[in-house]
Amino acid sequence: MLTRSPMSRKPSTEPKRRTRKCAVKACRAEFEPRSMTHKCCGAPCAADFAMSERVRKERSERQEGLRKLKRRADHIAEAQTAFNAWIRMRDQLAGQPCISSGKPLDWSGNSVDAGHYRSRGSAPHLRFNEDNVHAQSKQENRYHSGNAVDYRIGLIARIGIERVEALECDNDPTTFSVECLIEIKTHYRAKLRALTKEST
């Protein structure tokens, strides 16, 4: 009589148990979910998860409410702060001197500005242009009106005459929407984090 080889046995039809990790970060225990929406291993974790979700939703709603209450000027200021911080870090890591005086910058305190070649008042559309903004001593930027003549000399040495002339000829009006300003702020905050990480 022929015997069936063990290799020829039919595979088990018993369904494979599906497990999931508990959604509570402090727990993360594996459990068998009862449904697709079952996220926690037990009642205590479910209560903790529900509480954290409520807090997260309330925080999100508060942030959205604050965003709607902000004036456009507030968004411009926040975007400019993020952009200027990145400019200073960019030039500090590159070892750049003051763009106008050519002197070494003192990075130990609060004596360095992100100085604009074409000012925000006369050319607001260039306020976030990376060629138009460079690290500059507060003395030069605030008390010497940006020292535009020497700024131009330093700028030509740094980025070349063609790019300087492109800045000088750029008079296309640009209006930054609130959505655009939020994107600019987010973008330069991310770039600053990346530079900071690289420098450590």
PDB file of C-alpha atoms in Angstrom:
ATOM      1  CA  MET A   1       0.000   0.000   0.000  1.00  0.00           C
ATOM      2  CA  LEU A   2       1.283   3.438  -0.960  1.00  0.00           C
ATOM      3  CA  THR A   3       1.951   5.922   1.778  1.00  0.00           C
ATOM      4  CA  ARG A   4       1.563   9.666   1.273  1.00  0.00           C
ATOM      5  CA  SER A   5       4.756  11.599   1.506  1.00  0.00           C
ATOM      6  CA  PRO A   6       4.803  14.307   4.201  1.00  0.00           C
ATOM      7  CA  MET A   7       5.650  16.782   1.435  1.00  0.00           C
ATOM      8  CA  SER A   8       2.339  16.009  -0.287  1.00  0.00           C
ATOM      9  CA  ARG A   9       0.182  16.947   2.672  1.00  0.00           C
ATOM     10  CA  LYS A  10      -2.291  19.709   2.043  1.00  0.00           C
ATOM     11  CA  PRO A  11      -1.434  23.014   3.711  1.00  0.00           C
ATOM     12  CA  SER A  12      -3.412  23.952   6.746  1.00  0.00           C
ATOM     13  CA  THR A  13      -6.543  25.959   5.986  1.00  0.00           C
ATOM     14  CA  GLU A  14      -6.438  27.634   9.400  1.00  0.00           C
ATOM     15  CA  PRO A  15      -6.335  31.414   8.826  1.00  0.00           C
ATOM     16  CA  LYS A  16      -3.142  33.173   9.832  1.00  0.00           C
ATOM     17  CA  ARG A  17      -3.570  35.329  12.882  1.00  0.00           C
ATOM     18  CA  ARG A  18      -3.178  39.024  12.166  1.00  0.00           C
ATOM     19  CA  THR A  19      -1.500  41.104  14.833  1.00  0.00           C
ATOM     20  CA  ARG A  20      -0.984  44.799  15.303  1.00  0.00           C
ATOM     21  CA  LYS A  21       1.066  46.943  17.651  1.00  0.00           C
ATOM     22  CA  CYS A  22      -0.793  49.037  20.183  1.00  0.00           C
ATOM     23  CA  ALA A  23      -1.145  52.665  19.043  1.00  0.00           C
ATOM     24  CA  VAL A  24      -0.053  53.977  22.440  1.00  0.00           C
ATOM     25  CA  LYS A  25       3.653  54.732  22.096  1.00  0.00           C
ATOM     26  CA  ALA A  26       4.402  53.879  25.709  1.00  0.00           C
ATOM     27  CA  CYS A  27       2.911  50.414  25.197  1.00  0.00           C
ATOM     28  CA  ARG A  28       3.373  49.138  21.627  1.00  0.00           C
ATOM     29  CA  ALA A  29       2.338  45.619  22.682  1.00  0.00           C
ATOM     30  CA  GLU A  30       1.210  43.238  19.956  1.00  0.00           C
ATOM     31  CA  PHE A  31      -2.442  42.168  19.966  1.00  0.00           C
ATOM     32  CA  GLU A  32      -5.058  40.660  17.664  1.00  0.00           C
ATOM     33  CA  PRO A  33      -7.349  43.456  16.427  1.00  0.00           C
ATOM     34  CA  ARG A  34     -11.080  42.772  16.243  1.00  0.00           C
ATOM     35  CA  SER A  35     -11.478  45.133  13.304  1.00  0.00           C
ATOM     36  CA  MET A  36      -9.587  47.581  11.110  1.00  0.00           C
ATOM     37  CA  THR A  37     -10.374  50.400  13.555  1.00  0.00           C
ATOM     38  CA  HIS A  38      -9.181  48.474  16.622  1.00  0.00           C
ATOM     39  CA  LYS A  39      -5.951  50.312  17.507  1.00  0.00           C
ATOM     40  CA  CYS A  40      -5.241  49.546  21.160  1.00  0.00           C
ATOM     41  CA  CYS A  41      -4.509  46.372  23.088  1.00  0.00           C
ATOM     42  CA  GLY A  42      -6.966  47.007  25.902  1.00  0.00           C
ATOM     43  CA  ALA A  43      -9.292  49.431  27.644  1.00  0.00           C
ATOM     44  CA  PRO A  44      -6.608  51.406  29.569  1.00  0.00           C
ATOM     45  CA  CYS A  45      -4.594  52.027  26.403  1.00  0.00           C
ATOM     46  CA  ALA A  46      -7.761  52.858  24.475  1.00  0.00           C
ATOM     47  CA  ALA A  47      -8.597  55.542  27.058  1.00  0.00           C
ATOM     48  CA  ASP A  48      -5.053  56.968  26.885  1.00  0.00           C
ATOM     49  CA  PHE A  49      -5.159  56.972  23.090  1.00  0.00           C
ATOM     50  CA  ALA A  50      -8.545  58.708  23.001  1.00  0.00           C
ATOM     51  CA  MET A  51      -7.282  61.381  25.380  1.00  0.00           C
ATOM     52  CA  SER A  52      -4.125  62.004  23.319  1.00  0.00           C
ATOM     53  CA  GLU A  53      -6.211  62.233  20.142  1.00  0.00           C
ATOM     54  CA  ARG A  54      -8.500  64.820  21.759  1.00  0.00           C
ATOM     55  CA  VAL A  55      -5.492  66.863  22.874  1.00  0.00           C
ATOM     56  CA  ARG A  56      -3.953  66.628  19.400  1.00  0.00           C
ATOM     57  CA  LYS A  57      -7.204  67.696  17.736  1.00  0.00           C
ATOM     58  CA  GLU A  58      -7.700  70.617  20.135  1.00  0.00           C
ATOM     59  CA  ARG A  59      -4.104  71.766  19.564  1.00  0.00           C
ATOM     60  CA  SER A  60      -4.598  71.565  15.815  1.00  0.00           C
ATOM     61  CA  GLU A  61      -7.833  73.546  16.039  1.00  0.00           C
ATOM     62  CA  ARG A  62      -6.155  76.213  18.191  1.00  0.00           C
ATOM     63  CA  GLN A  63      -3.283  76.516  15.733  1.00  0.00           C
ATOM     64  CA  GLU A  64      -5.710  76.792  12.831  1.00  0.00           C
ATOM     65  CA  GLY A  65      -7.691  79.428  14.713  1.00  0.00           C
ATOM     66  CA  LEU A  66      -4.548  81.429  15.450  1.00  0.00           C
ATOM     67  CA  ARG A  67      -3.466  81.145  11.829  1.00  0.00           C
ATOM     68  CA  LYS A  68      -6.788  82.583  10.683  1.00  0.00           C
ATOM     69  CA  LEU A  69      -6.530  85.427  13.199  1.00  0.00           C
ATOM     70  CA  LYS A  70      -3.046  86.421  12.040  1.00  0.00           C
ATOM     71  CA  ARG A  71      -2.725  89.407   9.762  1.00  0.00           C
ATOM     72  CA  ARG A  72      -0.754  89.118   6.542  1.00  0.00           C
ATOM     73  CA  ALA A  73       1.906  91.316   8.150  1.00  0.00           C
ATOM     74  CA  ASP A  74       2.335  88.695  10.880  1.00  0.00           C
ATOM     75  CA  HIS A  75       2.927  85.997   8.287  1.00  0.00           C
ATOM     76  CA  ILE A  76       5.455  88.213   6.476  1.00  0.00           C
ATOM     77  CA  ALA A  77       7.334  88.783   9.742  1.00  0.00           C
ATOM     78  CA  GLU A  78       7.445  85.064  10.558  1.00  0.00           C
ATOM     79  CA  ALA A  79       8.608  84.136   7.053  1.00  0.00           C
ATOM     80  CA  GLN A  80      11.268  86.869   7.156  1.00  0.00           C
ATOM     81  CA  THR A  81      12.529  85.669  10.539  1.00  0.00           C
ATOM     82  CA  ALA A  82      12.903  82.102   9.233  1.00  0.00           C
ATOM     83  CA  PHE A  83      14.587  83.260   6.032  1.00  0.00           C
ATOM     84  CA  ASN A  84      16.992  85.631   7.822  1.00  0.00           C
ATOM     85  CA  ALA A  85      17.996  82.935  10.329  1.00  0.00           C
ATOM     86  CA  TRP A  86      18.922  80.632   7.457  1.00  0.00           C
ATOM     87  CA  ILE A  87      20.900  83.403   5.699  1.00  0.00           C
ATOM     88  CA  ARG A  88      22.966  84.020   8.835  1.00  0.00           C
ATOM     89  CA  MET A  89      23.629  80.315   9.357  1.00  0.00           C
ATOM     90  CA  ARG A  90      24.530  79.856   5.685  1.00  0.00           C
ATOM     91  CA  ASP A  91      27.130  82.628   5.798  1.00  0.00           C
ATOM     92  CA  GLN A  92      28.429  81.699   9.248  1.00  0.00           C
ATOM     93  CA  LEU A  93      29.135  78.112   8.177  1.00  0.00           C
ATOM     94  CA  ALA A  94      30.779  79.397   4.989  1.00  0.00           C
ATOM     95  CA  GLY A  95      33.022  81.692   7.061  1.00  0.00           C
ATOM     96  CA  GLN A  96      31.842  84.768   5.197  1.00  0.00           C
ATOM     97  CA  PRO A  97      32.832  88.259   6.400  1.00  0.00           C
ATOM     98  CA  CYS A  98      30.457  91.227   6.499  1.00  0.00           C
ATOM     99  CA  ILE A  99      29.200  91.662   2.926  1.00  0.00           C
ATOM    100  CA  SER A 100      29.828  95.425   2.900  1.00  0.00           C
ATOM    101  CA  SER A 101      32.814  96.131   5.150  1.00  0.00           C
ATOM    102  CA  GLY A 102      34.651  92.870   4.487  1.00  0.00           C
ATOM    103  CA  LYS A 103      35.474  92.614   8.194  1.00  0.00           C
ATOM    104  CA  PRO A 104      35.075  89.387  10.192  1.00  0.00           C
ATOM    105  CA  LEU A 105      31.689  89.070  11.828  1.00  0.00           C
ATOM    106  CA  ASP A 106      31.183  88.549  15.554  1.00  0.00           C
ATOM    107  CA  TRP A 107      28.921  85.507  15.813  1.00  0.00           C
ATOM    108  CA  SER A 108      29.203  85.263  19.593  1.00  0.00           C
ATOM    109  CA  GLY A 109      26.352  87.673  20.289  1.00  0.00           C
ATOM    110  CA  ASN A 110      23.491  89.381  18.514  1.00  0.00           C
ATOM    111  CA  SER A 111      25.572  91.633  16.277  1.00  0.00           C
ATOM    112  CA  VAL A 112      24.883  90.121  12.836  1.00  0.00           C
ATOM    113  CA  ASP A 113      21.953  91.001  10.577  1.00  0.00           C
ATOM    114  CA  ALA A 114      20.704  89.499   7.355  1.00  0.00           C
ATOM    115  CA  GLY A 115      21.260  92.633   5.288  1.00  0.00           C
ATOM    116  CA  HIS A 116      19.387  93.259   2.041  1.00  0.00           C
ATOM    117  CA  TYR A 117      21.231  94.754  -0.953  1.00  0.00           C
ATOM    118  CA  ARG A 118      17.988  96.130  -2.368  1.00  0.00           C
ATOM    119  CA  SER A 119      15.982  97.036   0.709  1.00  0.00           C
ATOM    120  CA  ARG A 120      12.659  95.525   1.643  1.00  0.00           C
ATOM    121  CA  GLY A 121      11.113  98.976   1.365  1.00  0.00           C
ATOM    122  CA  SER A 122      12.241  99.692  -2.180  1.00  0.00           C
ATOM    123  CA  ALA A 123      12.131  96.111  -3.488  1.00  0.00           C
ATOM    124  CA  PRO A 124       9.759  94.040  -1.324  1.00  0.00           C
ATOM    125  CA  HIS A 125       9.585  91.370  -4.030  1.00  0.00           C
ATOM    126  CA  LEU A 126      13.267  90.561  -3.336  1.00  0.00           C
ATOM    127  CA  ARG A 127      12.919  90.219   0.426  1.00  0.00           C
ATOM    128  CA  PHE A 128      13.278  86.408   0.167  1.00  0.00           C
ATOM    129  CA  ASN A 129      15.813  86.357  -2.687  1.00  0.00           C
ATOM    130  CA  GLU A 130      18.943  84.505  -1.540  1.00  0.00           C
ATOM    131  CA  ASP A 131      21.251  86.547  -3.794  1.00  0.00           C
ATOM    132  CA  ASN A 132      19.855  89.777  -2.363  1.00  0.00           C
ATOM    133  CA  VAL A 133      20.469  88.979   1.321  1.00  0.00           C
ATOM    134  CA  HIS A 134      23.768  88.317   3.106  1.00  0.00           C
ATOM    135  CA  ALA A 135      25.204  88.405   6.597  1.00  0.00           C
ATOM    136  CA  GLN A 136      26.101  91.962   7.571  1.00  0.00           C
ATOM    137  CA  SER A 137      27.142  93.620  10.804  1.00  0.00           C
ATOM    138  CA  LYS A 138      24.392  95.494  12.603  1.00  0.00           C
ATOM    139  CA  GLN A 139      26.611  98.562  12.538  1.00  0.00           C
ATOM    140  CA  GLU A 140      26.708  98.548   8.747  1.00  0.00           C
ATOM    141  CA  ASN A 141      23.092  97.535   8.221  1.00  0.00           C
ATOM    142  CA  ARG A 142      21.394  99.806  10.742  1.00  0.00           C
ATOM    143  CA  TYR A 143      23.683 102.777  11.228  1.00  0.00           C
ATOM    144  CA  HIS A 144      25.287 103.094   7.799  1.00  0.00           C
ATOM    145  CA  SER A 145      22.023 102.517   5.877  1.00  0.00           C
ATOM    146  CA  GLY A 146      23.313  99.193   4.620  1.00  0.00           C
ATOM    147  CA  ASN A 147      26.411 100.815   3.065  1.00  0.00           C
ATOM    148  CA  ALA A 148      25.046 100.137  -0.421  1.00  0.00           C
ATOM    149  CA  VAL A 149      28.178 101.160  -2.345  1.00  0.00           C
ATOM    150  CA  ASP A 150      30.484  98.775  -0.502  1.00  0.00           C
ATOM    151  CA  TYR A 151      27.717  96.158  -0.360  1.00  0.00           C
ATOM    152  CA  ARG A 152      27.672  96.149  -4.168  1.00  0.00           C
ATOM    153  CA  ILE A 153      31.445  95.719  -4.327  1.00  0.00           C
ATOM    154  CA  GLY A 154      31.288  92.801  -1.900  1.00  0.00           C
ATOM    155  CA  LEU A 155      28.305  91.305  -3.686  1.00  0.00           C
ATOM    156  CA  ILE A 156      30.048  91.349  -7.080  1.00  0.00           C
ATOM    157  CA  ALA A 157      33.033  89.598  -5.525  1.00  0.00           C
ATOM    158  CA  ARG A 158      30.767  86.971  -3.997  1.00  0.00           C
ATOM    159  CA  ILE A 159      28.175  86.164  -6.684  1.00  0.00           C
ATOM    160  CA  GLY A 160      29.458  87.889  -9.839  1.00  0.00           C
ATOM    161  CA  ILE A 161      28.412  90.943 -11.807  1.00  0.00           C
ATOM    162  CA  GLU A 162      25.773  89.126 -13.892  1.00  0.00           C
ATOM    163  CA  ARG A 163      23.762  88.062 -10.851  1.00  0.00           C
ATOM    164  CA  VAL A 164      24.135  91.496  -9.264  1.00  0.00           C
ATOM    165  CA  GLU A 165      22.841  93.190 -12.413  1.00  0.00           C
ATOM    166  CA  ALA A 166      19.981  90.686 -12.551  1.00  0.00           C
ATOM    167  CA  LEU A 167      18.983  91.797  -9.053  1.00  0.00           C
ATOM    168  CA  GLU A 168      19.239  95.457 -10.052  1.00  0.00           C
ATOM    169  CA  CYS A 169      17.040  94.911 -13.110  1.00  0.00           C
ATOM    170  CA  ASP A 170      14.428  92.817 -11.318  1.00  0.00           C
ATOM    171  CA  ASN A 171      11.440  95.096 -10.895  1.00  0.00           C
ATOM    172  CA  ASP A 172       8.656  92.586 -11.413  1.00  0.00           C
ATOM    173  CA  PRO A 173       6.093  93.106  -8.654  1.00  0.00           C
ATOM    174  CA  THR A 174       5.420  90.031  -6.544  1.00  0.00           C
ATOM    175  CA  THR A 175       2.617  89.730  -4.026  1.00  0.00           C
ATOM    176  CA  PHE A 176       3.140  86.986  -1.460  1.00  0.00           C
ATOM    177  CA  SER A 177      -0.105  85.280  -0.482  1.00  0.00           C
ATOM    178  CA  VAL A 178      -0.597  83.986   3.058  1.00  0.00           C
ATOM    179  CA  GLU A 179      -0.266  80.414   1.782  1.00  0.00           C
ATOM    180  CA  CYS A 180       2.992  81.326   0.030  1.00  0.00           C
ATOM    181  CA  LEU A 181       4.352  82.990   3.174  1.00  0.00           C
ATOM    182  CA  ILE A 182       3.566  79.912   5.244  1.00  0.00           C
ATOM    183  CA  GLU A 183       5.383  77.756   2.680  1.00  0.00           C
ATOM    184  CA  ILE A 184       8.409  80.090   2.763  1.00  0.00           C
ATOM    185  CA  LYS A 185       8.534  79.941   6.560  1.00  0.00           C
ATOM    186  CA  THR A 186       8.277  76.141   6.570  1.00  0.00           C
ATOM    187  CA  HIS A 187      10.864  75.801   3.797  1.00  0.00           C
ATOM    188  CA  TYR A 188      13.540  77.929   5.464  1.00  0.00           C
ATOM    189  CA  ARG A 189      12.958  76.472   8.894  1.00  0.00           C
ATOM    190  CA  ALA A 190      13.628  73.052   7.365  1.00  0.00           C
ATOM    191  CA  LYS A 191      16.747  74.353   5.597  1.00  0.00           C
ATOM    192  CA  LEU A 192      17.992  75.860   8.865  1.00  0.00           C
ATOM    193  CA  ARG A 193      17.482  72.553  10.691  1.00  0.00           C
ATOM    194  CA  ALA A 194      19.412  70.762   7.960  1.00  0.00           C
ATOM    195  CA  LEU A 195      22.325  73.219   8.179  1.00  0.00           C
ATOM    196  CA  THR A 196      22.348  73.023  11.962  1.00  0.00           C
ATOM    197  CA  LYS A 197      22.435  69.235  11.793  1.00  0.00           C
ATOM    198  CA  GLU A 198      25.305  69.317   9.312  1.00  0.00           C
ATOM    199  CA  SER A 199      27.319  71.624  11.550  1.00  0.00           C
ATOM    200  CA  THR A 200      27.079  69.415  14.661  1.00  0.00           C
TER     201      THR A 200
END
